[in-house]
Amino acid sequence: MVPTISDVSTVEEFRTVAKDIVDREGSINFRATIVDWPGLGFSDRPSLNYNADVMENFLIQLINSPDSPVKSSEGDLIICGGGHAATIVVRAAGKGLVKPAVIAAVAPTWAGPLPIVFGRDSSMEARYDLLRGTLRAPAVGWMMYNMLVSNEKSIQSQYKSHVYADPNNVTPTIVQTRYELTKRKGARYVPAAFLTGLLDPVKTHEEFLQLFADLEGKVPVLVVSTAGAPKRSKAEMVALKGAKGVTKFVEVPGALLPQEEYPLAVSEELYRFLYEVYMADR
């Protein structure tokens, strides 16, 4: 399981889903590994030039390394990702660089916060470059990062406005733990890339759909959409309903982080899909 890529991304968002899947008794026994992306969560945060290729390469190395914690010789690797992570997984699988038995894309997205609102024409790309460079700068970068990202009011506002569907589910504990993540050394480097679109796996709606189409007949794909996602993100999720390469499309409560806000709804759909896939092969 790989968390949604964001400025406050963390393995914590998938813990309840993983526990529910693993604890279930049945004819199929699962084990789960949740991994933070480099530069996010509890991972180290070196000053790399982060982009979608860097993240994809991390995923590829993690899965294919001889001593990988998720190495499987029996073709039973399931990859579940949220948001941009889901789309990066699909992209890597389409290239044949990872070979999962099943993919679950939870609230999949492909456009960063600024590009999804302001677009990607040449003038905007120049502004994104300027903002990214400023955020990475030693002194002024920390000041701007603290103003835009690393403060509790900003995190609470984001969660209540579009990350969670129900503002009442945004607890002080959630805000505090996410705030603490933003204070880790090197915390601003990945958000600088994410906010300005460098972590976007594709640049157009058509490319997004094509990533899934490339998996047609190759691997079962579950898409978990959400009832309360922001308008633009919801449109991209809904476009996958009945799309080529999508085996099953379901909708659960939530917005951009249903695996954390409504984890049991997500785990139920995931377990049901896995049961259908594996029972069909028996």
PDB file of C-alpha atoms in Angstrom:
ATOM      1  CA  MET A   1       0.000   0.000   0.000  1.00  0.00           C
ATOM      2  CA  VAL A   2       1.381   3.400  -0.983  1.00  0.00           C
ATOM      3  CA  PRO A   3      -0.113   6.594   0.458  1.00  0.00           C
ATOM      4  CA  THR A   4      -1.600   9.484  -1.445  1.00  0.00           C
ATOM      5  CA  ILE A   5       1.145  11.915  -2.448  1.00  0.00           C
ATOM      6  CA  SER A   6       0.622  15.238  -0.679  1.00  0.00           C
ATOM      7  CA  ASP A   7       2.439  17.671   1.573  1.00  0.00           C
ATOM      8  CA  VAL A   8       1.257  15.645   4.602  1.00  0.00           C
ATOM      9  CA  SER A   9       1.393  12.139   3.104  1.00  0.00           C
ATOM     10  CA  THR A  10       1.886   9.317   5.603  1.00  0.00           C
ATOM     11  CA  VAL A  11       1.546   5.553   5.961  1.00  0.00           C
ATOM     12  CA  GLU A  12      -0.933   6.251   8.765  1.00  0.00           C
ATOM     13  CA  GLU A  13      -3.713   6.824   6.233  1.00  0.00           C
ATOM     14  CA  PHE A  14      -3.744   3.136   5.218  1.00  0.00           C
ATOM     15  CA  ARG A  15      -3.219   1.500   8.621  1.00  0.00           C
ATOM     16  CA  THR A  16      -6.866   0.748   9.387  1.00  0.00           C
ATOM     17  CA  VAL A  17      -7.504  -0.551   5.865  1.00  0.00           C
ATOM     18  CA  ALA A  18      -4.468  -2.824   6.089  1.00  0.00           C
ATOM     19  CA  LYS A  19      -5.403  -4.115   9.528  1.00  0.00           C
ATOM     20  CA  ASP A  20      -8.968  -4.879   8.486  1.00  0.00           C
ATOM     21  CA  ILE A  21      -7.834  -6.814   5.402  1.00  0.00           C
ATOM     22  CA  VAL A  22      -5.160  -8.780   7.266  1.00  0.00           C
ATOM     23  CA  ASP A  23      -7.377  -9.605  10.248  1.00  0.00           C
ATOM     24  CA  ARG A  24     -10.163 -11.129   8.160  1.00  0.00           C
ATOM     25  CA  GLU A  25     -10.545 -14.865   8.338  1.00  0.00           C
ATOM     26  CA  GLY A  26     -11.224 -16.766   5.147  1.00  0.00           C
ATOM     27  CA  SER A  27      -9.811 -19.021   2.463  1.00  0.00           C
ATOM     28  CA  ILE A  28      -7.342 -16.303   1.433  1.00  0.00           C
ATOM     29  CA  ASN A  29      -4.754 -14.966   3.855  1.00  0.00           C
ATOM     30  CA  PHE A  30      -3.235 -11.549   3.247  1.00  0.00           C
ATOM     31  CA  ARG A  31      -0.288  -9.670   4.668  1.00  0.00           C
ATOM     32  CA  ALA A  32       0.217  -5.953   4.160  1.00  0.00           C
ATOM     33  CA  THR A  33       3.174  -3.603   3.836  1.00  0.00           C
ATOM     34  CA  ILE A  34       2.641   0.168   3.834  1.00  0.00           C
ATOM     35  CA  VAL A  35       5.509   2.281   2.517  1.00  0.00           C
ATOM     36  CA  ASP A  36       6.147   6.019   2.740  1.00  0.00           C
ATOM     37  CA  TRP A  37       7.332   7.779  -0.402  1.00  0.00           C
ATOM     38  CA  PRO A  38      10.844   9.271  -0.321  1.00  0.00           C
ATOM     39  CA  GLY A  39      10.721  12.786   1.052  1.00  0.00           C
ATOM     40  CA  LEU A  40       7.346  12.237   2.715  1.00  0.00           C
ATOM     41  CA  GLY A  41       5.848  10.738   5.859  1.00  0.00           C
ATOM     42  CA  PHE A  42       8.512   9.162   8.056  1.00  0.00           C
ATOM     43  CA  SER A  43      11.014   8.669   5.227  1.00  0.00           C
ATOM     44  CA  ASP A  44      14.270  10.590   4.894  1.00  0.00           C
ATOM     45  CA  ARG A  45      13.905  13.861   2.984  1.00  0.00           C
ATOM     46  CA  PRO A  46      17.065  14.588   0.986  1.00  0.00           C
ATOM     47  CA  SER A  47      17.211  17.619  -1.297  1.00  0.00           C
ATOM     48  CA  LEU A  48      16.526  15.744  -4.537  1.00  0.00           C
ATOM     49  CA  ASN A  49      14.953  17.130  -7.687  1.00  0.00           C
ATOM     50  CA  TYR A  50      11.716  15.271  -7.086  1.00  0.00           C
ATOM     51  CA  ASN A  51       9.437  14.479 -10.009  1.00  0.00           C
ATOM     52  CA  ALA A  52       7.088  11.695 -11.109  1.00  0.00           C
ATOM     53  CA  ASP A  53       9.982   9.691 -12.572  1.00  0.00           C
ATOM     54  CA  VAL A  54      11.839   9.736  -9.238  1.00  0.00           C
ATOM     55  CA  MET A  55       8.758   8.442  -7.447  1.00  0.00           C
ATOM     56  CA  GLU A  56       8.096   5.798 -10.092  1.00  0.00           C
ATOM     57  CA  ASN A  57      11.707   4.616  -9.921  1.00  0.00           C
ATOM     58  CA  PHE A  58      11.426   4.299  -6.139  1.00  0.00           C
ATOM     59  CA  LEU A  59       8.356   2.098  -6.555  1.00  0.00           C
ATOM     60  CA  ILE A  60      10.080  -0.051  -9.169  1.00  0.00           C
ATOM     61  CA  GLN A  61      13.177  -0.563  -7.036  1.00  0.00           C
ATOM     62  CA  LEU A  62      11.124  -1.281  -3.938  1.00  0.00           C
ATOM     63  CA  ILE A  63       9.122  -4.003  -5.668  1.00  0.00           C
ATOM     64  CA  ASN A  64      11.882  -5.562  -7.755  1.00  0.00           C
ATOM     65  CA  SER A  65      14.765  -5.501  -5.283  1.00  0.00           C
ATOM     66  CA  PRO A  66      15.994  -9.022  -4.355  1.00  0.00           C
ATOM     67  CA  ASP A  67      15.566  -8.243  -0.650  1.00  0.00           C
ATOM     68  CA  SER A  68      12.324  -6.305  -1.006  1.00  0.00           C
ATOM     69  CA  PRO A  69       9.769  -6.714   1.809  1.00  0.00           C
ATOM     70  CA  VAL A  70       7.105  -7.160  -0.870  1.00  0.00           C
ATOM     71  CA  LYS A  71       9.040  -9.468  -3.197  1.00  0.00           C
ATOM     72  CA  SER A  72       6.811 -12.251  -4.467  1.00  0.00           C
ATOM     73  CA  SER A  73       7.685 -15.227  -6.611  1.00  0.00           C
ATOM     74  CA  GLU A  74       4.129 -16.513  -6.767  1.00  0.00           C
ATOM     75  CA  GLY A  75       2.502 -13.696  -8.698  1.00  0.00           C
ATOM     76  CA  ASP A  76       0.311 -12.598  -5.814  1.00  0.00           C
ATOM     77  CA  LEU A  77       1.473  -9.008  -5.360  1.00  0.00           C
ATOM     78  CA  ILE A  78      -1.380  -6.546  -4.914  1.00  0.00           C
ATOM     79  CA  ILE A  79      -0.601  -2.838  -5.102  1.00  0.00           C
ATOM     80  CA  CYS A  80      -3.034  -0.363  -3.590  1.00  0.00           C
ATOM     81  CA  GLY A  81      -2.346   3.339  -4.008  1.00  0.00           C
ATOM     82  CA  GLY A  82      -4.196   6.551  -3.316  1.00  0.00           C
ATOM     83  CA  GLY A  83      -4.370   9.755  -5.361  1.00  0.00           C
ATOM     84  CA  HIS A  84      -1.241  10.376  -7.463  1.00  0.00           C
ATOM     85  CA  ALA A  85       0.289   7.202  -6.043  1.00  0.00           C
ATOM     86  CA  ALA A  86      -2.415   5.128  -7.717  1.00  0.00           C
ATOM     87  CA  THR A  87      -1.700   6.717 -11.077  1.00  0.00           C
ATOM     88  CA  ILE A  88       2.052   6.233 -10.722  1.00  0.00           C
ATOM     89  CA  VAL A  89       1.425   2.549  -9.985  1.00  0.00           C
ATOM     90  CA  VAL A  90      -0.738   2.236 -13.095  1.00  0.00           C
ATOM     91  CA  ARG A  91       1.895   4.012 -15.189  1.00  0.00           C
ATOM     92  CA  ALA A  92       4.693   1.722 -13.998  1.00  0.00           C
ATOM     93  CA  ALA A  93       2.574  -1.389 -14.587  1.00  0.00           C
ATOM     94  CA  GLY A  94       1.660  -0.225 -18.078  1.00  0.00           C
ATOM     95  CA  LYS A  95       5.362  -0.020 -18.917  1.00  0.00           C
ATOM     96  CA  GLY A  96       5.878  -3.530 -17.590  1.00  0.00           C
ATOM     97  CA  LEU A  97       8.293  -2.251 -14.942  1.00  0.00           C
ATOM     98  CA  VAL A  98       6.233  -3.745 -12.120  1.00  0.00           C
ATOM     99  CA  LYS A  99       4.045  -6.813 -12.474  1.00  0.00           C
ATOM    100  CA  PRO A 100       1.257  -6.806  -9.880  1.00  0.00           C
ATOM    101  CA  ALA A 101      -1.472  -9.421  -9.843  1.00  0.00           C
ATOM    102  CA  VAL A 102      -4.043  -6.760  -8.908  1.00  0.00           C
ATOM    103  CA  ILE A 103      -4.098  -2.954  -8.734  1.00  0.00           C
ATOM    104  CA  ALA A 104      -6.442  -0.923  -6.541  1.00  0.00           C
ATOM    105  CA  ALA A 105      -6.604   2.793  -7.346  1.00  0.00           C
ATOM    106  CA  VAL A 106      -8.207   4.706  -4.479  1.00  0.00           C
ATOM    107  CA  ALA A 107      -9.446   8.195  -5.398  1.00  0.00           C
ATOM    108  CA  PRO A 108      -6.900   8.366  -8.255  1.00  0.00           C
ATOM    109  CA  THR A 109      -5.644  11.803  -9.302  1.00  0.00           C
ATOM    110  CA  TRP A 110      -3.061  13.102 -11.739  1.00  0.00           C
ATOM    111  CA  ALA A 111      -2.911  16.918 -11.465  1.00  0.00           C
ATOM    112  CA  GLY A 112      -1.244  18.799  -8.601  1.00  0.00           C
ATOM    113  CA  PRO A 113      -3.047  21.489  -6.595  1.00  0.00           C
ATOM    114  CA  LEU A 114      -1.937  24.433  -8.736  1.00  0.00           C
ATOM    115  CA  PRO A 115      -2.088  22.859 -12.233  1.00  0.00           C
ATOM    116  CA  ILE A 116      -5.579  21.459 -11.633  1.00  0.00           C
ATOM    117  CA  VAL A 117      -6.814  24.998 -10.895  1.00  0.00           C
ATOM    118  CA  PHE A 118      -4.640  27.232 -13.094  1.00  0.00           C
ATOM    119  CA  GLY A 119      -3.619  24.926 -15.950  1.00  0.00           C
ATOM    120  CA  ARG A 120      -0.243  24.298 -17.537  1.00  0.00           C
ATOM    121  CA  ASP A 121       0.320  26.893 -20.245  1.00  0.00           C
ATOM    122  CA  SER A 122       3.831  28.322 -20.675  1.00  0.00           C
ATOM    123  CA  SER A 123       3.202  31.403 -18.533  1.00  0.00           C
ATOM    124  CA  MET A 124       1.876  29.320 -15.651  1.00  0.00           C
ATOM    125  CA  GLU A 125       4.742  26.824 -15.931  1.00  0.00           C
ATOM    126  CA  ALA A 126       7.168  29.744 -15.574  1.00  0.00           C
ATOM    127  CA  ARG A 127       5.373  30.851 -12.416  1.00  0.00           C
ATOM    128  CA  TYR A 128       5.438  27.299 -11.058  1.00  0.00           C
ATOM    129  CA  ASP A 129       9.196  27.163 -11.658  1.00  0.00           C
ATOM    130  CA  LEU A 130       9.626  30.417  -9.749  1.00  0.00           C
ATOM    131  CA  LEU A 131       7.495  29.249  -6.830  1.00  0.00           C
ATOM    132  CA  ARG A 132       9.262  25.876  -6.721  1.00  0.00           C
ATOM    133  CA  GLY A 133      12.672  27.517  -6.657  1.00  0.00           C
ATOM    134  CA  THR A 134      11.578  29.897  -3.913  1.00  0.00           C
ATOM    135  CA  LEU A 135      10.201  27.070  -1.747  1.00  0.00           C
ATOM    136  CA  ARG A 136      13.485  25.172  -2.065  1.00  0.00           C
ATOM    137  CA  ALA A 137      15.637  28.217  -1.172  1.00  0.00           C
ATOM    138  CA  PRO A 138      17.381  28.029   2.246  1.00  0.00           C
ATOM    139  CA  ALA A 139      15.851  30.998   4.104  1.00  0.00           C
ATOM    140  CA  VAL A 140      12.953  32.483   2.192  1.00  0.00           C
ATOM    141  CA  GLY A 141      11.868  28.974   1.250  1.00  0.00           C
ATOM    142  CA  TRP A 142      11.241  28.008   4.861  1.00  0.00           C
ATOM    143  CA  MET A 143       9.318  31.239   5.429  1.00  0.00           C
ATOM    144  CA  MET A 144       7.038  30.655   2.449  1.00  0.00           C
ATOM    145  CA  TYR A 145       6.652  26.956   3.273  1.00  0.00           C
ATOM    146  CA  ASN A 146       5.594  27.809   6.816  1.00  0.00           C
ATOM    147  CA  MET A 147       3.058  30.269   5.461  1.00  0.00           C
ATOM    148  CA  LEU A 148       1.568  28.011   2.767  1.00  0.00           C
ATOM    149  CA  VAL A 149       1.906  24.519   4.216  1.00  0.00           C
ATOM    150  CA  SER A 150       3.517  24.119   7.611  1.00  0.00           C
ATOM    151  CA  ASN A 151       0.947  25.669   9.927  1.00  0.00           C
ATOM    152  CA  GLU A 152      -1.959  24.101  11.731  1.00  0.00           C
ATOM    153  CA  LYS A 153      -4.592  26.502  10.410  1.00  0.00           C
ATOM    154  CA  SER A 154      -3.624  25.761   6.813  1.00  0.00           C
ATOM    155  CA  ILE A 155      -3.651  22.004   7.360  1.00  0.00           C
ATOM    156  CA  GLN A 156      -6.999  22.130   9.129  1.00  0.00           C
ATOM    157  CA  SER A 157      -8.456  24.296   6.357  1.00  0.00           C
ATOM    158  CA  GLN A 158      -7.272  21.880   3.645  1.00  0.00           C
ATOM    159  CA  TYR A 159      -8.664  18.845   5.411  1.00  0.00           C
ATOM    160  CA  LYS A 160     -12.022  20.462   6.101  1.00  0.00           C
ATOM    161  CA  SER A 161     -12.427  21.993   2.634  1.00  0.00           C
ATOM    162  CA  HIS A 162     -11.447  19.155   0.297  1.00  0.00           C
ATOM    163  CA  VAL A 163      -9.335  16.355   1.832  1.00  0.00           C
ATOM    164  CA  TYR A 164     -12.145  15.020   4.020  1.00  0.00           C
ATOM    165  CA  ALA A 165     -15.801  14.976   3.012  1.00  0.00           C
ATOM    166  CA  ASP A 166     -17.108  15.647   6.514  1.00  0.00           C
ATOM    167  CA  PRO A 167     -15.371  18.540   8.345  1.00  0.00           C
ATOM    168  CA  ASN A 168     -16.462  17.020  11.654  1.00  0.00           C
ATOM    169  CA  ASN A 169     -14.114  14.099  11.022  1.00  0.00           C
ATOM    170  CA  VAL A 170     -11.080  16.396  11.094  1.00  0.00           C
ATOM    171  CA  THR A 171      -9.852  15.982  14.660  1.00  0.00           C
ATOM    172  CA  PRO A 172      -7.187  18.011  16.494  1.00  0.00           C
ATOM    173  CA  THR A 173      -5.057  14.845  16.607  1.00  0.00           C
ATOM    174  CA  ILE A 174      -5.082  14.494  12.827  1.00  0.00           C
ATOM    175  CA  VAL A 175      -4.117  18.142  12.370  1.00  0.00           C
ATOM    176  CA  GLN A 176      -1.350  17.927  14.982  1.00  0.00           C
ATOM    177  CA  THR A 177       0.215  14.729  13.623  1.00  0.00           C
ATOM    178  CA  ARG A 178       0.208  16.075  10.069  1.00  0.00           C
ATOM    179  CA  TYR A 179       1.664  19.371  11.256  1.00  0.00           C
ATOM    180  CA  GLU A 180       4.510  17.486  12.943  1.00  0.00           C
ATOM    181  CA  LEU A 181       5.337  15.814   9.624  1.00  0.00           C
ATOM    182  CA  THR A 182       5.754  19.225   7.987  1.00  0.00           C
ATOM    183  CA  LYS A 183       8.418  20.138  10.555  1.00  0.00           C
ATOM    184  CA  ARG A 184      10.783  17.283   9.727  1.00  0.00           C
ATOM    185  CA  LYS A 185      14.143  18.206   8.219  1.00  0.00           C
ATOM    186  CA  GLY A 186      13.843  18.636   4.444  1.00  0.00           C
ATOM    187  CA  ALA A 187      10.050  18.564   4.588  1.00  0.00           C
ATOM    188  CA  ARG A 188       9.535  21.272   1.975  1.00  0.00           C
ATOM    189  CA  TYR A 189      11.251  19.616  -0.995  1.00  0.00           C
ATOM    190  CA  VAL A 190       8.523  17.208  -2.115  1.00  0.00           C
ATOM    191  CA  PRO A 191       5.652  19.652  -1.469  1.00  0.00           C
ATOM    192  CA  ALA A 192       7.475  22.186  -3.658  1.00  0.00           C
ATOM    193  CA  ALA A 193       7.336  19.636  -6.487  1.00  0.00           C
ATOM    194  CA  PHE A 194       3.817  18.395  -5.736  1.00  0.00           C
ATOM    195  CA  LEU A 195       2.150  21.797  -5.501  1.00  0.00           C
ATOM    196  CA  THR A 196       3.621  22.903  -8.816  1.00  0.00           C
ATOM    197  CA  GLY A 197       2.884  19.750 -10.808  1.00  0.00           C
ATOM    198  CA  LEU A 198       6.284  18.062 -11.011  1.00  0.00           C
ATOM    199  CA  LEU A 199       4.875  14.906  -9.436  1.00  0.00           C
ATOM    200  CA  ASP A 200       2.019  14.668 -11.941  1.00  0.00           C
ATOM    201  CA  PRO A 201       2.298  11.284 -13.734  1.00  0.00           C
ATOM    202  CA  VAL A 202       0.611  12.686 -16.858  1.00  0.00           C
ATOM    203  CA  LYS A 203      -0.285  16.121 -18.178  1.00  0.00           C
ATOM    204  CA  THR A 204      -3.666  15.594 -19.809  1.00  0.00           C
ATOM    205  CA  HIS A 205      -6.987  13.869 -19.209  1.00  0.00           C
ATOM    206  CA  GLU A 206      -6.456  11.764 -22.321  1.00  0.00           C
ATOM    207  CA  GLU A 207      -3.088  10.519 -21.094  1.00  0.00           C
ATOM    208  CA  PHE A 208      -4.689   9.631 -17.748  1.00  0.00           C
ATOM    209  CA  LEU A 209      -7.317   7.450 -19.423  1.00  0.00           C
ATOM    210  CA  GLN A 210      -4.699   5.874 -21.681  1.00  0.00           C
ATOM    211  CA  LEU A 211      -2.661   4.691 -18.691  1.00  0.00           C
ATOM    212  CA  PHE A 212      -5.583   2.540 -17.588  1.00  0.00           C
ATOM    213  CA  ALA A 213      -6.378   1.458 -21.142  1.00  0.00           C
ATOM    214  CA  ASP A 214      -2.837   0.127 -21.481  1.00  0.00           C
ATOM    215  CA  LEU A 215      -3.629  -2.425 -18.760  1.00  0.00           C
ATOM    216  CA  GLU A 216      -6.661  -3.866 -20.547  1.00  0.00           C
ATOM    217  CA  GLY A 217      -6.485  -7.665 -20.360  1.00  0.00           C
ATOM    218  CA  LYS A 218      -3.212  -7.577 -18.423  1.00  0.00           C
ATOM    219  CA  VAL A 219      -4.150  -7.004 -14.777  1.00  0.00           C
ATOM    220  CA  PRO A 220      -7.420  -6.598 -12.844  1.00  0.00           C
ATOM    221  CA  VAL A 221      -7.887  -2.974 -11.794  1.00  0.00           C
ATOM    222  CA  LEU A 222     -10.262  -1.701  -9.112  1.00  0.00           C
ATOM    223  CA  VAL A 223     -11.051   2.022  -9.096  1.00  0.00           C
ATOM    224  CA  VAL A 224     -12.476   3.400  -5.864  1.00  0.00           C
ATOM    225  CA  SER A 225     -14.106   6.774  -6.489  1.00  0.00           C
ATOM    226  CA  THR A 226     -15.569   9.005  -3.781  1.00  0.00           C
ATOM    227  CA  ALA A 227     -18.926  10.682  -3.354  1.00  0.00           C
ATOM    228  CA  GLY A 228     -17.541  13.952  -2.013  1.00  0.00           C
ATOM    229  CA  ALA A 229     -14.369  14.616  -4.004  1.00  0.00           C
ATOM    230  CA  PRO A 230     -13.716  18.181  -5.227  1.00  0.00           C
ATOM    231  CA  LYS A 231     -15.385  18.889  -8.563  1.00  0.00           C
ATOM    232  CA  ARG A 232     -12.337  18.659 -10.835  1.00  0.00           C
ATOM    233  CA  SER A 233     -10.897  15.587  -9.120  1.00  0.00           C
ATOM    234  CA  LYS A 234     -14.306  13.896  -9.074  1.00  0.00           C
ATOM    235  CA  ALA A 235     -14.665  14.415 -12.830  1.00  0.00           C
ATOM    236  CA  GLU A 236     -11.399  12.551 -13.439  1.00  0.00           C
ATOM    237  CA  MET A 237     -12.463   9.670 -11.212  1.00  0.00           C
ATOM    238  CA  VAL A 238     -15.909   9.373 -12.800  1.00  0.00           C
ATOM    239  CA  ALA A 239     -14.324   9.337 -16.253  1.00  0.00           C
ATOM    240  CA  LEU A 240     -12.871   5.951 -15.323  1.00  0.00           C
ATOM    241  CA  LYS A 241     -16.302   4.379 -14.866  1.00  0.00           C
ATOM    242  CA  GLY A 242     -16.636   1.893 -17.706  1.00  0.00           C
ATOM    243  CA  ALA A 243     -13.284   3.009 -19.123  1.00  0.00           C
ATOM    244  CA  LYS A 244     -11.012   0.589 -20.906  1.00  0.00           C
ATOM    245  CA  GLY A 245      -8.670  -1.179 -18.498  1.00  0.00           C
ATOM    246  CA  VAL A 246     -10.903  -0.669 -15.447  1.00  0.00           C
ATOM    247  CA  THR A 247     -12.219  -4.015 -14.231  1.00  0.00           C
ATOM    248  CA  LYS A 248     -14.491  -2.663 -11.523  1.00  0.00           C
ATOM    249  CA  PHE A 249     -15.556   0.852 -10.517  1.00  0.00           C
ATOM    250  CA  VAL A 250     -17.079   1.553  -7.108  1.00  0.00           C
ATOM    251  CA  GLU A 251     -17.915   4.644  -5.079  1.00  0.00           C
ATOM    252  CA  VAL A 252     -17.443   5.103  -1.347  1.00  0.00           C
ATOM    253  CA  PRO A 253     -18.010   8.032   1.030  1.00  0.00           C
ATOM    254  CA  GLY A 254     -15.176  10.510   1.313  1.00  0.00           C
ATOM    255  CA  ALA A 255     -13.248  13.059  -0.705  1.00  0.00           C
ATOM    256  CA  LEU A 256      -9.510  12.771  -1.444  1.00  0.00           C
ATOM    257  CA  LEU A 257      -8.551  10.538   1.488  1.00  0.00           C
ATOM    258  CA  PRO A 258     -11.317   7.934   1.881  1.00  0.00           C
ATOM    259  CA  GLN A 259      -8.856   5.303   3.105  1.00  0.00           C
ATOM    260  CA  GLU A 260      -8.341   7.404   6.228  1.00  0.00           C
ATOM    261  CA  GLU A 261     -11.750   9.039   6.659  1.00  0.00           C
ATOM    262  CA  TYR A 262     -13.842   5.948   5.814  1.00  0.00           C
ATOM    263  CA  PRO A 263     -11.306   3.099   5.982  1.00  0.00           C
ATOM    264  CA  LEU A 264     -13.770   0.273   6.522  1.00  0.00           C
ATOM    265  CA  ALA A 265     -15.749   1.250   3.424  1.00  0.00           C
ATOM    266  CA  VAL A 266     -12.517   1.132   1.402  1.00  0.00           C
ATOM    267  CA  SER A 267     -11.318  -2.133   2.928  1.00  0.00           C
ATOM    268  CA  GLU A 268     -14.695  -3.770   2.276  1.00  0.00           C
ATOM    269  CA  GLU A 269     -14.595  -2.875  -1.426  1.00  0.00           C
ATOM    270  CA  LEU A 270     -10.956  -3.920  -1.697  1.00  0.00           C
ATOM    271  CA  TYR A 271     -11.520  -7.238   0.049  1.00  0.00           C
ATOM    272  CA  ARG A 272     -14.593  -7.976  -2.053  1.00  0.00           C
ATOM    273  CA  PHE A 273     -12.672  -7.297  -5.268  1.00  0.00           C
ATOM    274  CA  LEU A 274      -9.711  -9.419  -4.192  1.00  0.00           C
ATOM    275  CA  TYR A 275     -12.043 -12.256  -3.261  1.00  0.00           C
ATOM    276  CA  GLU A 276     -13.742 -12.039  -6.670  1.00  0.00           C
ATOM    277  CA  VAL A 277     -10.409 -12.046  -8.503  1.00  0.00           C
ATOM    278  CA  TYR A 278      -8.826 -14.902  -6.580  1.00  0.00           C
ATOM    279  CA  MET A 279     -11.969 -17.033  -6.398  1.00  0.00           C
ATOM    280  CA  ALA A 280     -12.370 -16.692 -10.152  1.00  0.00           C
ATOM    281  CA  ASP A 281      -8.968 -18.316 -10.597  1.00  0.00           C
ATOM    282  CA  ARG A 282      -9.807 -21.330  -8.456  1.00  0.00           C
TER     283      ARG A 282
END
